[in-house]
Amino acid sequence: MIKNASLPLRKFIFLFAAFICLLPFMDAPLALILGFLVSLLIQHPFKEYQGKLTSFLLQFSVVGLGFGMNIHEALKVGKEGLVFTIASIFFTLTAGILIGKFLKIRKNTSTLISAGTAICGGSAIAAIAPVINADENETSVSLATIFALNSIALFLFPVLGHLLSMDQHQFGLWCAIAIHDTSSVVGASSKFGNEALKIATTIKLERALWIIPISLVFALINKKSGTGKIKIPYFIFLFILAIVASSYIPAIESVSEHIVFLAKKGLTLTLFLIGSNMSITALKAVGIKPLIQGVLLWILISVGSLLAILWM
């Protein structure tokens, strides 16, 4: 352990580990593990930049992936996933709130875990927390719960996909529906295959747009529409523009392969940063009841969507 090492040494270790993530053999799950190991070894030397850099890299990566897609295929995939998206969001929100009441979890914590599972993980929690006036502890517990399950999904889903002999389309759809955060959806689906990655990214971002109407609903329920600021995920519109540009502009189409390569490396680095922000203390602070709610919801949506996809 070198937690108390000098700042220059900690910066060197951190940047060297980040550089390793850019090497050809590194993928998203390995980058997450490396980031977590770094968090155990040293104090984060760039803590003040962590949030903004992670958010920027994730958005850059998602938009970059759009340059590898075709608009007609994306529209077809989005249309196919729309019914799954609507049904799963409302089912998960309803089930989550009922489970939260049964376990006697604080209302705001239960709402945030339900919304994070139903829509898009940490982004949904960040958007809805101010709308329902959630405090820092409620938000932190919800984020830690969702993040812990995201980390498991990143490793578990590709293995299950192969064991169940799922094809690229099935696995991409399953990832988009059953994994919470966009980063883990893209990471797990990229591990499975390029076609799964395209499908998962498109449907997940379609799902993320539901942050807006769901936030408005919670604002009305909590009568805080004038005080809570709704965070709209504007980068999704850039993702759509990237798909359109790569489909209709020959000059962009000729370099799209290189942009997608950079986007995938950006995603790997994003997972490293997410892992480096993990800590045993934060995971222990979650508590058993919110974790039970998160696990039960995750099982419901994972198994339910899997059966529906396999029987389609």
PDB file of C-alpha atoms in Angstrom:
ATOM      1  CA  MET A   1       0.000   0.000   0.000  1.00  0.00           C
ATOM      2  CA  ILE A   2       1.368   3.446  -0.890  1.00  0.00           C
ATOM      3  CA  LYS A   3      -1.666   5.527   0.039  1.00  0.00           C
ATOM      4  CA  ASN A   4       0.590   8.166   1.599  1.00  0.00           C
ATOM      5  CA  ALA A   5       2.992   8.406  -1.333  1.00  0.00           C
ATOM      6  CA  SER A   6       3.980  11.834  -2.624  1.00  0.00           C
ATOM      7  CA  LEU A   7       1.667  13.554  -5.093  1.00  0.00           C
ATOM      8  CA  PRO A   8       4.126  13.321  -8.049  1.00  0.00           C
ATOM      9  CA  LEU A   9       4.486   9.543  -7.504  1.00  0.00           C
ATOM     10  CA  ARG A  10       0.721   9.079  -7.267  1.00  0.00           C
ATOM     11  CA  LYS A  11       0.234  11.079 -10.462  1.00  0.00           C
ATOM     12  CA  PHE A  12       2.840   8.960 -12.255  1.00  0.00           C
ATOM     13  CA  ILE A  13       1.213   5.688 -11.162  1.00  0.00           C
ATOM     14  CA  PHE A  14      -2.248   6.920 -12.141  1.00  0.00           C
ATOM     15  CA  LEU A  15      -1.178   8.221 -15.560  1.00  0.00           C
ATOM     16  CA  PHE A  16       0.860   5.086 -16.282  1.00  0.00           C
ATOM     17  CA  ALA A  17      -2.174   2.918 -15.480  1.00  0.00           C
ATOM     18  CA  ALA A  18      -4.327   5.129 -17.724  1.00  0.00           C
ATOM     19  CA  PHE A  19      -1.772   4.698 -20.528  1.00  0.00           C
ATOM     20  CA  ILE A  20      -1.967   0.897 -20.146  1.00  0.00           C
ATOM     21  CA  CYS A  21      -5.714   1.168 -20.836  1.00  0.00           C
ATOM     22  CA  LEU A  22      -4.917   2.460 -24.330  1.00  0.00           C
ATOM     23  CA  LEU A  23      -2.909  -0.638 -25.275  1.00  0.00           C
ATOM     24  CA  PRO A  24      -4.493  -3.148 -27.711  1.00  0.00           C
ATOM     25  CA  PHE A  25      -4.979  -5.981 -25.194  1.00  0.00           C
ATOM     26  CA  MET A  26      -7.034  -3.844 -22.768  1.00  0.00           C
ATOM     27  CA  ASP A  27     -10.828  -3.971 -22.881  1.00  0.00           C
ATOM     28  CA  ALA A  28     -13.511  -2.297 -20.746  1.00  0.00           C
ATOM     29  CA  PRO A  29     -13.808  -4.960 -17.990  1.00  0.00           C
ATOM     30  CA  LEU A  30     -10.014  -5.136 -17.523  1.00  0.00           C
ATOM     31  CA  ALA A  31      -9.837  -1.339 -17.391  1.00  0.00           C
ATOM     32  CA  LEU A  32     -12.483  -1.278 -14.648  1.00  0.00           C
ATOM     33  CA  ILE A  33     -10.465  -3.792 -12.585  1.00  0.00           C
ATOM     34  CA  LEU A  34      -7.248  -1.836 -13.125  1.00  0.00           C
ATOM     35  CA  GLY A  35      -8.951   1.376 -12.012  1.00  0.00           C
ATOM     36  CA  PHE A  36     -10.259  -0.296  -8.860  1.00  0.00           C
ATOM     37  CA  LEU A  37      -6.801  -1.706  -8.055  1.00  0.00           C
ATOM     38  CA  VAL A  38      -5.320   1.772  -8.458  1.00  0.00           C
ATOM     39  CA  SER A  39      -7.967   3.153  -6.059  1.00  0.00           C
ATOM     40  CA  LEU A  40      -6.889   0.568  -3.463  1.00  0.00           C
ATOM     41  CA  LEU A  41      -3.205   1.321  -3.976  1.00  0.00           C
ATOM     42  CA  ILE A  42      -3.075   5.112  -3.950  1.00  0.00           C
ATOM     43  CA  GLN A  43      -5.135   8.170  -3.102  1.00  0.00           C
ATOM     44  CA  HIS A  44      -6.699   9.555  -6.280  1.00  0.00           C
ATOM     45  CA  PRO A  45      -4.331  12.360  -7.434  1.00  0.00           C
ATOM     46  CA  PHE A  46      -6.863  13.987  -9.773  1.00  0.00           C
ATOM     47  CA  LYS A  47     -10.019  13.710  -7.660  1.00  0.00           C
ATOM     48  CA  GLU A  48     -11.183  17.262  -8.456  1.00  0.00           C
ATOM     49  CA  TYR A  49     -11.247  16.510 -12.197  1.00  0.00           C
ATOM     50  CA  GLN A  50     -12.710  12.998 -11.953  1.00  0.00           C
ATOM     51  CA  GLY A  51     -16.412  13.773 -12.443  1.00  0.00           C
ATOM     52  CA  LYS A  52     -16.083  16.154 -15.383  1.00  0.00           C
ATOM     53  CA  LEU A  53     -13.450  14.076 -17.179  1.00  0.00           C
ATOM     54  CA  THR A  54     -15.436  10.837 -16.828  1.00  0.00           C
ATOM     55  CA  SER A  55     -18.603  12.528 -18.083  1.00  0.00           C
ATOM     56  CA  PHE A  56     -16.788  14.112 -21.050  1.00  0.00           C
ATOM     57  CA  LEU A  57     -15.032  10.888 -22.070  1.00  0.00           C
ATOM     58  CA  LEU A  58     -18.238   8.864 -21.879  1.00  0.00           C
ATOM     59  CA  GLN A  59     -20.130  11.391 -23.997  1.00  0.00           C
ATOM     60  CA  PHE A  60     -17.239  11.662 -26.477  1.00  0.00           C
ATOM     61  CA  SER A  61     -17.112   7.871 -26.779  1.00  0.00           C
ATOM     62  CA  VAL A  62     -20.845   7.480 -27.303  1.00  0.00           C
ATOM     63  CA  VAL A  63     -20.944  10.220 -29.950  1.00  0.00           C
ATOM     64  CA  GLY A  64     -17.889   8.685 -31.636  1.00  0.00           C
ATOM     65  CA  LEU A  65     -19.610   5.307 -31.834  1.00  0.00           C
ATOM     66  CA  GLY A  66     -22.382   7.008 -33.792  1.00  0.00           C
ATOM     67  CA  PHE A  67     -19.961   7.516 -36.690  1.00  0.00           C
ATOM     68  CA  GLY A  68     -19.885   3.752 -37.156  1.00  0.00           C
ATOM     69  CA  MET A  69     -23.628   3.394 -37.603  1.00  0.00           C
ATOM     70  CA  ASN A  70     -26.068   3.724 -40.464  1.00  0.00           C
ATOM     71  CA  ILE A  71     -29.191   5.874 -40.034  1.00  0.00           C
ATOM     72  CA  HIS A  72     -31.544   3.326 -41.602  1.00  0.00           C
ATOM     73  CA  GLU A  73     -30.280   0.495 -39.396  1.00  0.00           C
ATOM     74  CA  ALA A  74     -30.453   2.734 -36.323  1.00  0.00           C
ATOM     75  CA  LEU A  75     -34.080   3.678 -37.043  1.00  0.00           C
ATOM     76  CA  LYS A  76     -34.984   0.028 -37.473  1.00  0.00           C
ATOM     77  CA  VAL A  77     -33.299  -0.940 -34.208  1.00  0.00           C
ATOM     78  CA  GLY A  78     -34.854   1.991 -32.351  1.00  0.00           C
ATOM     79  CA  LYS A  79     -38.312   1.045 -33.556  1.00  0.00           C
ATOM     80  CA  GLU A  80     -37.838  -2.581 -32.487  1.00  0.00           C
ATOM     81  CA  GLY A  81     -36.619  -1.552 -29.039  1.00  0.00           C
ATOM     82  CA  LEU A  82     -39.310   1.057 -28.378  1.00  0.00           C
ATOM     83  CA  VAL A  83     -41.914  -1.364 -27.005  1.00  0.00           C
ATOM     84  CA  PHE A  84     -39.338  -3.049 -24.775  1.00  0.00           C
ATOM     85  CA  THR A  85     -38.148   0.344 -23.556  1.00  0.00           C
ATOM     86  CA  ILE A  86     -41.577   1.691 -22.600  1.00  0.00           C
ATOM     87  CA  ALA A  87     -42.771  -1.555 -20.993  1.00  0.00           C
ATOM     88  CA  SER A  88     -39.578  -2.128 -19.010  1.00  0.00           C
ATOM     89  CA  ILE A  89     -39.348   1.464 -17.725  1.00  0.00           C
ATOM     90  CA  PHE A  90     -42.841   1.541 -16.283  1.00  0.00           C
ATOM     91  CA  PHE A  91     -42.655  -2.023 -14.968  1.00  0.00           C
ATOM     92  CA  THR A  92     -39.324  -1.329 -13.226  1.00  0.00           C
ATOM     93  CA  LEU A  93     -40.469   1.970 -11.698  1.00  0.00           C
ATOM     94  CA  THR A  94     -43.653   0.396 -10.353  1.00  0.00           C
ATOM     95  CA  ALA A  95     -41.906  -2.716  -9.017  1.00  0.00           C
ATOM     96  CA  GLY A  96     -39.119  -0.626  -7.479  1.00  0.00           C
ATOM     97  CA  ILE A  97     -41.471   1.647  -5.581  1.00  0.00           C
ATOM     98  CA  LEU A  98     -43.456  -1.352  -4.272  1.00  0.00           C
ATOM     99  CA  ILE A  99     -40.274  -3.167  -3.175  1.00  0.00           C
ATOM    100  CA  GLY A 100     -39.042   0.024  -1.508  1.00  0.00           C
ATOM    101  CA  LYS A 101     -42.267   0.329   0.489  1.00  0.00           C
ATOM    102  CA  PHE A 102     -42.153  -3.338   1.494  1.00  0.00           C
ATOM    103  CA  LEU A 103     -38.538  -3.010   2.711  1.00  0.00           C
ATOM    104  CA  LYS A 104     -39.342   0.356   4.356  1.00  0.00           C
ATOM    105  CA  ILE A 105     -36.568   2.161   2.513  1.00  0.00           C
ATOM    106  CA  ARG A 106     -36.534   5.963   2.552  1.00  0.00           C
ATOM    107  CA  LYS A 107     -38.827   7.226  -0.188  1.00  0.00           C
ATOM    108  CA  ASN A 108     -36.218   9.277  -2.050  1.00  0.00           C
ATOM    109  CA  THR A 109     -33.616   6.499  -1.939  1.00  0.00           C
ATOM    110  CA  SER A 110     -36.147   3.981  -3.235  1.00  0.00           C
ATOM    111  CA  THR A 111     -37.235   6.361  -6.007  1.00  0.00           C
ATOM    112  CA  LEU A 112     -33.659   7.020  -7.145  1.00  0.00           C
ATOM    113  CA  ILE A 113     -32.713   3.322  -7.211  1.00  0.00           C
ATOM    114  CA  SER A 114     -35.899   2.559  -9.162  1.00  0.00           C
ATOM    115  CA  ALA A 115     -35.265   5.363 -11.665  1.00  0.00           C
ATOM    116  CA  GLY A 116     -31.589   4.420 -12.038  1.00  0.00           C
ATOM    117  CA  THR A 117     -32.541   0.812 -12.798  1.00  0.00           C
ATOM    118  CA  ALA A 118     -35.419   1.766 -15.094  1.00  0.00           C
ATOM    119  CA  ILE A 119     -33.720   4.390 -17.254  1.00  0.00           C
ATOM    120  CA  CYS A 120     -29.958   4.835 -17.352  1.00  0.00           C
ATOM    121  CA  GLY A 121     -28.245   4.437 -14.006  1.00  0.00           C
ATOM    122  CA  GLY A 122     -26.236   7.338 -12.637  1.00  0.00           C
ATOM    123  CA  SER A 123     -27.482   9.811 -15.265  1.00  0.00           C
ATOM    124  CA  ALA A 124     -31.103   9.257 -14.231  1.00  0.00           C
ATOM    125  CA  ILE A 125     -30.225   9.532 -10.541  1.00  0.00           C
ATOM    126  CA  ALA A 126     -28.331  12.791 -11.144  1.00  0.00           C
ATOM    127  CA  ALA A 127     -31.265  14.211 -13.087  1.00  0.00           C
ATOM    128  CA  ILE A 128     -34.048  13.173 -10.710  1.00  0.00           C
ATOM    129  CA  ALA A 129     -32.293  13.776  -7.345  1.00  0.00           C
ATOM    130  CA  PRO A 130     -32.757  17.593  -7.387  1.00  0.00           C
ATOM    131  CA  VAL A 131     -36.306  17.241  -8.675  1.00  0.00           C
ATOM    132  CA  ILE A 132     -37.406  15.183  -5.655  1.00  0.00           C
ATOM    133  CA  ASN A 133     -35.132  17.156  -3.308  1.00  0.00           C
ATOM    134  CA  ALA A 134     -33.013  14.135  -2.369  1.00  0.00           C
ATOM    135  CA  ASP A 135     -30.159  14.836   0.068  1.00  0.00           C
ATOM    136  CA  GLU A 136     -26.506  13.925  -0.475  1.00  0.00           C
ATOM    137  CA  ASN A 137     -26.723  10.679   1.511  1.00  0.00           C
ATOM    138  CA  GLU A 138     -29.779   9.435  -0.413  1.00  0.00           C
ATOM    139  CA  THR A 139     -28.107  10.245  -3.721  1.00  0.00           C
ATOM    140  CA  SER A 140     -24.786   8.647  -2.731  1.00  0.00           C
ATOM    141  CA  VAL A 141     -26.415   5.425  -1.501  1.00  0.00           C
ATOM    142  CA  SER A 142     -28.437   5.153  -4.719  1.00  0.00           C
ATOM    143  CA  LEU A 143     -25.404   5.771  -6.928  1.00  0.00           C
ATOM    144  CA  ALA A 144     -23.286   3.244  -4.996  1.00  0.00           C
ATOM    145  CA  THR A 145     -26.018   0.590  -5.282  1.00  0.00           C
ATOM    146  CA  ILE A 146     -26.437   1.071  -9.017  1.00  0.00           C
ATOM    147  CA  PHE A 147     -22.703   1.270  -9.630  1.00  0.00           C
ATOM    148  CA  ALA A 148     -21.981  -1.959  -7.730  1.00  0.00           C
ATOM    149  CA  LEU A 149     -24.504  -3.836  -9.879  1.00  0.00           C
ATOM    150  CA  ASN A 150     -23.194  -2.193 -13.065  1.00  0.00           C
ATOM    151  CA  SER A 151     -19.715  -3.474 -12.301  1.00  0.00           C
ATOM    152  CA  ILE A 152     -21.018  -7.032 -11.903  1.00  0.00           C
ATOM    153  CA  ALA A 153     -23.035  -6.771 -15.136  1.00  0.00           C
ATOM    154  CA  LEU A 154     -19.972  -5.703 -17.110  1.00  0.00           C
ATOM    155  CA  PHE A 155     -18.394  -9.112 -16.441  1.00  0.00           C
ATOM    156  CA  LEU A 156     -21.459 -11.331 -16.052  1.00  0.00           C
ATOM    157  CA  PHE A 157     -23.550 -10.457 -19.104  1.00  0.00           C
ATOM    158  CA  PRO A 158     -21.060 -11.406 -21.874  1.00  0.00           C
ATOM    159  CA  VAL A 159     -20.472 -14.767 -20.176  1.00  0.00           C
ATOM    160  CA  LEU A 160     -24.211 -15.442 -19.879  1.00  0.00           C
ATOM    161  CA  GLY A 161     -24.776 -14.309 -23.459  1.00  0.00           C
ATOM    162  CA  HIS A 162     -22.341 -16.917 -24.759  1.00  0.00           C
ATOM    163  CA  LEU A 163     -23.668 -19.639 -22.438  1.00  0.00           C
ATOM    164  CA  LEU A 164     -27.203 -18.986 -23.700  1.00  0.00           C
ATOM    165  CA  SER A 165     -25.997 -18.923 -27.339  1.00  0.00           C
ATOM    166  CA  MET A 166     -27.517 -15.474 -27.879  1.00  0.00           C
ATOM    167  CA  ASP A 167     -26.919 -13.796 -31.228  1.00  0.00           C
ATOM    168  CA  GLN A 168     -25.609 -10.252 -31.612  1.00  0.00           C
ATOM    169  CA  HIS A 169     -29.068  -8.708 -31.932  1.00  0.00           C
ATOM    170  CA  GLN A 170     -30.482 -10.499 -28.898  1.00  0.00           C
ATOM    171  CA  PHE A 171     -27.521  -9.672 -26.698  1.00  0.00           C
ATOM    172  CA  GLY A 172     -27.430  -6.004 -27.717  1.00  0.00           C
ATOM    173  CA  LEU A 173     -31.123  -5.631 -26.933  1.00  0.00           C
ATOM    174  CA  TRP A 174     -30.739  -7.434 -23.599  1.00  0.00           C
ATOM    175  CA  CYS A 175     -27.822  -5.223 -22.537  1.00  0.00           C
ATOM    176  CA  ALA A 176     -29.706  -2.044 -23.361  1.00  0.00           C
ATOM    177  CA  ILE A 177     -32.748  -3.132 -21.348  1.00  0.00           C
ATOM    178  CA  ALA A 178     -31.182  -4.917 -18.371  1.00  0.00           C
ATOM    179  CA  ILE A 179     -27.949  -3.007 -17.594  1.00  0.00           C
ATOM    180  CA  HIS A 180     -28.318   0.326 -15.826  1.00  0.00           C
ATOM    181  CA  ASP A 181     -25.542   2.703 -16.893  1.00  0.00           C
ATOM    182  CA  THR A 182     -24.622   3.626 -20.475  1.00  0.00           C
ATOM    183  CA  SER A 183     -20.919   2.992 -19.805  1.00  0.00           C
ATOM    184  CA  SER A 184     -21.540  -0.603 -18.673  1.00  0.00           C
ATOM    185  CA  VAL A 185     -24.011  -1.224 -21.510  1.00  0.00           C
ATOM    186  CA  VAL A 186     -21.444  -0.147 -24.084  1.00  0.00           C
ATOM    187  CA  GLY A 187     -18.643  -1.985 -22.283  1.00  0.00           C
ATOM    188  CA  ALA A 188     -20.492  -5.305 -22.027  1.00  0.00           C
ATOM    189  CA  SER A 189     -21.886  -5.196 -25.570  1.00  0.00           C
ATOM    190  CA  SER A 190     -18.499  -4.251 -27.084  1.00  0.00           C
ATOM    191  CA  LYS A 191     -17.042  -7.337 -25.415  1.00  0.00           C
ATOM    192  CA  PHE A 192     -19.689  -9.462 -27.189  1.00  0.00           C
ATOM    193  CA  GLY A 193     -19.363  -8.005 -30.695  1.00  0.00           C
ATOM    194  CA  ASN A 194     -19.638  -4.931 -32.937  1.00  0.00           C
ATOM    195  CA  GLU A 195     -23.220  -5.595 -33.995  1.00  0.00           C
ATOM    196  CA  ALA A 196     -24.295  -6.025 -30.376  1.00  0.00           C
ATOM    197  CA  LEU A 197     -22.514  -2.758 -29.568  1.00  0.00           C
ATOM    198  CA  LYS A 198     -24.425  -0.816 -32.232  1.00  0.00           C
ATOM    199  CA  ILE A 199     -27.795  -2.206 -31.166  1.00  0.00           C
ATOM    200  CA  ALA A 200     -27.155  -1.737 -27.439  1.00  0.00           C
ATOM    201  CA  THR A 201     -25.911   1.853 -27.833  1.00  0.00           C
ATOM    202  CA  THR A 202     -28.839   2.930 -29.998  1.00  0.00           C
ATOM    203  CA  ILE A 203     -31.532   1.458 -27.740  1.00  0.00           C
ATOM    204  CA  LYS A 204     -29.814   2.598 -24.534  1.00  0.00           C
ATOM    205  CA  LEU A 205     -29.674   6.208 -25.710  1.00  0.00           C
ATOM    206  CA  GLU A 206     -33.287   5.992 -26.840  1.00  0.00           C
ATOM    207  CA  ARG A 207     -34.007   4.812 -23.302  1.00  0.00           C
ATOM    208  CA  ALA A 208     -31.985   7.661 -21.778  1.00  0.00           C
ATOM    209  CA  LEU A 209     -34.247  10.232 -23.431  1.00  0.00           C
ATOM    210  CA  TRP A 210     -36.949   9.089 -21.024  1.00  0.00           C
ATOM    211  CA  ILE A 211     -35.085  11.018 -18.321  1.00  0.00           C
ATOM    212  CA  ILE A 212     -36.958  14.113 -19.503  1.00  0.00           C
ATOM    213  CA  PRO A 213     -40.621  12.973 -19.217  1.00  0.00           C
ATOM    214  CA  ILE A 214     -39.960  10.857 -16.098  1.00  0.00           C
ATOM    215  CA  SER A 215     -38.277  13.824 -14.369  1.00  0.00           C
ATOM    216  CA  LEU A 216     -41.262  16.002 -15.240  1.00  0.00           C
ATOM    217  CA  VAL A 217     -43.625  13.413 -13.768  1.00  0.00           C
ATOM    218  CA  PHE A 218     -41.663  13.291 -10.505  1.00  0.00           C
ATOM    219  CA  ALA A 219     -41.550  17.085 -10.453  1.00  0.00           C
ATOM    220  CA  LEU A 220     -45.350  17.189 -10.641  1.00  0.00           C
ATOM    221  CA  ILE A 221     -45.759  14.465  -8.025  1.00  0.00           C
ATOM    222  CA  ASN A 222     -43.417  16.244  -5.628  1.00  0.00           C
ATOM    223  CA  LYS A 223     -44.722  19.689  -6.582  1.00  0.00           C
ATOM    224  CA  LYS A 224     -41.189  20.939  -7.146  1.00  0.00           C
ATOM    225  CA  SER A 225     -41.367  21.819 -10.806  1.00  0.00           C
ATOM    226  CA  GLY A 226     -40.197  25.326 -10.040  1.00  0.00           C
ATOM    227  CA  THR A 227     -37.221  24.322  -7.901  1.00  0.00           C
ATOM    228  CA  GLY A 228     -35.760  21.203  -9.442  1.00  0.00           C
ATOM    229  CA  LYS A 229     -33.552  21.571 -12.500  1.00  0.00           C
ATOM    230  CA  ILE A 230     -33.901  18.733 -15.014  1.00  0.00           C
ATOM    231  CA  LYS A 231     -30.651  17.720 -16.692  1.00  0.00           C
ATOM    232  CA  ILE A 232     -31.315  16.951 -20.345  1.00  0.00           C
ATOM    233  CA  PRO A 233     -28.750  14.569 -21.923  1.00  0.00           C
ATOM    234  CA  TYR A 234     -27.978  16.800 -24.914  1.00  0.00           C
ATOM    235  CA  PHE A 235     -25.097  14.605 -26.107  1.00  0.00           C
ATOM    236  CA  ILE A 236     -27.670  12.083 -27.335  1.00  0.00           C
ATOM    237  CA  PHE A 237     -28.623  14.539 -30.078  1.00  0.00           C
ATOM    238  CA  LEU A 238     -24.944  14.742 -31.095  1.00  0.00           C
ATOM    239  CA  PHE A 239     -24.957  10.941 -31.307  1.00  0.00           C
ATOM    240  CA  ILE A 240     -27.897  11.155 -33.728  1.00  0.00           C
ATOM    241  CA  LEU A 241     -26.108  13.831 -35.802  1.00  0.00           C
ATOM    242  CA  ALA A 242     -23.023  11.582 -35.951  1.00  0.00           C
ATOM    243  CA  ILE A 243     -25.133   8.728 -37.359  1.00  0.00           C
ATOM    244  CA  VAL A 244     -26.685  11.041 -39.957  1.00  0.00           C
ATOM    245  CA  ALA A 245     -23.289  12.483 -40.935  1.00  0.00           C
ATOM    246  CA  SER A 246     -21.668   9.063 -41.323  1.00  0.00           C
ATOM    247  CA  SER A 247     -24.607   7.896 -43.443  1.00  0.00           C
ATOM    248  CA  TYR A 248     -24.786  10.817 -45.893  1.00  0.00           C
ATOM    249  CA  ILE A 249     -21.413  12.616 -45.948  1.00  0.00           C
ATOM    250  CA  PRO A 250     -18.784  10.622 -47.926  1.00  0.00           C
ATOM    251  CA  ALA A 251     -15.828  12.525 -46.452  1.00  0.00           C
ATOM    252  CA  ILE A 252     -16.857  11.563 -42.909  1.00  0.00           C
ATOM    253  CA  GLU A 253     -17.665   8.008 -43.927  1.00  0.00           C
ATOM    254  CA  SER A 254     -14.073   7.569 -45.109  1.00  0.00           C
ATOM    255  CA  VAL A 255     -12.656   8.372 -41.650  1.00  0.00           C
ATOM    256  CA  SER A 256     -15.464   6.909 -39.542  1.00  0.00           C
ATOM    257  CA  GLU A 257     -13.486   3.736 -38.810  1.00  0.00           C
ATOM    258  CA  HIS A 258     -10.736   5.791 -37.143  1.00  0.00           C
ATOM    259  CA  ILE A 259     -13.257   7.825 -35.140  1.00  0.00           C
ATOM    260  CA  VAL A 260     -14.926   4.650 -33.875  1.00  0.00           C
ATOM    261  CA  PHE A 261     -11.510   3.261 -32.869  1.00  0.00           C
ATOM    262  CA  LEU A 262     -10.801   6.384 -30.811  1.00  0.00           C
ATOM    263  CA  ALA A 263     -14.294   6.181 -29.301  1.00  0.00           C
ATOM    264  CA  LYS A 264     -13.714   2.602 -28.127  1.00  0.00           C
ATOM    265  CA  LYS A 265     -10.393   3.590 -26.552  1.00  0.00           C
ATOM    266  CA  GLY A 266     -12.174   6.505 -24.892  1.00  0.00           C
ATOM    267  CA  LEU A 267     -14.712   4.084 -23.462  1.00  0.00           C
ATOM    268  CA  THR A 268     -11.944   1.848 -22.074  1.00  0.00           C
ATOM    269  CA  LEU A 269     -10.380   4.869 -20.397  1.00  0.00           C
ATOM    270  CA  THR A 270     -13.800   5.890 -19.053  1.00  0.00           C
ATOM    271  CA  LEU A 271     -14.202   2.521 -17.329  1.00  0.00           C
ATOM    272  CA  PHE A 272     -10.719   2.918 -15.830  1.00  0.00           C
ATOM    273  CA  LEU A 273     -11.731   6.309 -14.388  1.00  0.00           C
ATOM    274  CA  ILE A 274     -14.961   4.867 -13.010  1.00  0.00           C
ATOM    275  CA  GLY A 275     -13.033   2.022 -11.370  1.00  0.00           C
ATOM    276  CA  SER A 276     -10.493   4.448  -9.898  1.00  0.00           C
ATOM    277  CA  ASN A 277     -13.325   6.277  -8.150  1.00  0.00           C
ATOM    278  CA  MET A 278     -14.536   3.133  -6.377  1.00  0.00           C
ATOM    279  CA  SER A 279     -13.710   2.447  -2.749  1.00  0.00           C
ATOM    280  CA  ILE A 280     -14.442  -0.276  -0.216  1.00  0.00           C
ATOM    281  CA  THR A 281     -15.779   2.394   2.146  1.00  0.00           C
ATOM    282  CA  ALA A 282     -18.327   3.633  -0.384  1.00  0.00           C
ATOM    283  CA  LEU A 283     -19.515   0.113  -1.152  1.00  0.00           C
ATOM    284  CA  LYS A 284     -19.885  -0.714   2.551  1.00  0.00           C
ATOM    285  CA  ALA A 285     -21.891   2.471   3.099  1.00  0.00           C
ATOM    286  CA  VAL A 286     -24.693   1.286   0.817  1.00  0.00           C
ATOM    287  CA  GLY A 287     -26.454  -0.742   3.521  1.00  0.00           C
ATOM    288  CA  ILE A 288     -28.337  -3.976   3.071  1.00  0.00           C
ATOM    289  CA  LYS A 289     -31.883  -2.797   2.293  1.00  0.00           C
ATOM    290  CA  PRO A 290     -31.106  -0.509  -0.689  1.00  0.00           C
ATOM    291  CA  LEU A 291     -28.807  -3.218  -2.030  1.00  0.00           C
ATOM    292  CA  ILE A 292     -31.590  -5.816  -1.701  1.00  0.00           C
ATOM    293  CA  GLN A 293     -33.963  -3.509  -3.576  1.00  0.00           C
ATOM    294  CA  GLY A 294     -31.387  -2.950  -6.326  1.00  0.00           C
ATOM    295  CA  VAL A 295     -30.643  -6.672  -6.681  1.00  0.00           C
ATOM    296  CA  LEU A 296     -34.329  -7.679  -6.741  1.00  0.00           C
ATOM    297  CA  LEU A 297     -35.107  -5.055  -9.377  1.00  0.00           C
ATOM    298  CA  TRP A 298     -32.100  -6.090 -11.427  1.00  0.00           C
ATOM    299  CA  ILE A 299     -33.137  -9.748 -11.328  1.00  0.00           C
ATOM    300  CA  LEU A 300     -36.702  -8.888 -12.335  1.00  0.00           C
ATOM    301  CA  ILE A 301     -35.719  -6.766 -15.321  1.00  0.00           C
ATOM    302  CA  SER A 302     -32.837  -9.048 -16.387  1.00  0.00           C
ATOM    303  CA  VAL A 303     -34.766 -12.306 -16.273  1.00  0.00           C
ATOM    304  CA  GLY A 304     -38.009 -10.784 -17.582  1.00  0.00           C
ATOM    305  CA  SER A 305     -36.359  -9.091 -20.568  1.00  0.00           C
ATOM    306  CA  LEU A 306     -34.207 -12.152 -21.281  1.00  0.00           C
ATOM    307  CA  LEU A 307     -37.226 -14.469 -21.476  1.00  0.00           C
ATOM    308  CA  ALA A 308     -39.096 -11.989 -23.660  1.00  0.00           C
ATOM    309  CA  ILE A 309     -36.126 -11.614 -26.045  1.00  0.00           C
ATOM    310  CA  LEU A 310     -35.444 -15.355 -26.341  1.00  0.00           C
ATOM    311  CA  TRP A 311     -39.109 -16.116 -26.978  1.00  0.00           C
ATOM    312  CA  MET A 312     -39.631 -13.321 -29.512  1.00  0.00           C
TER     313      MET A 312
END
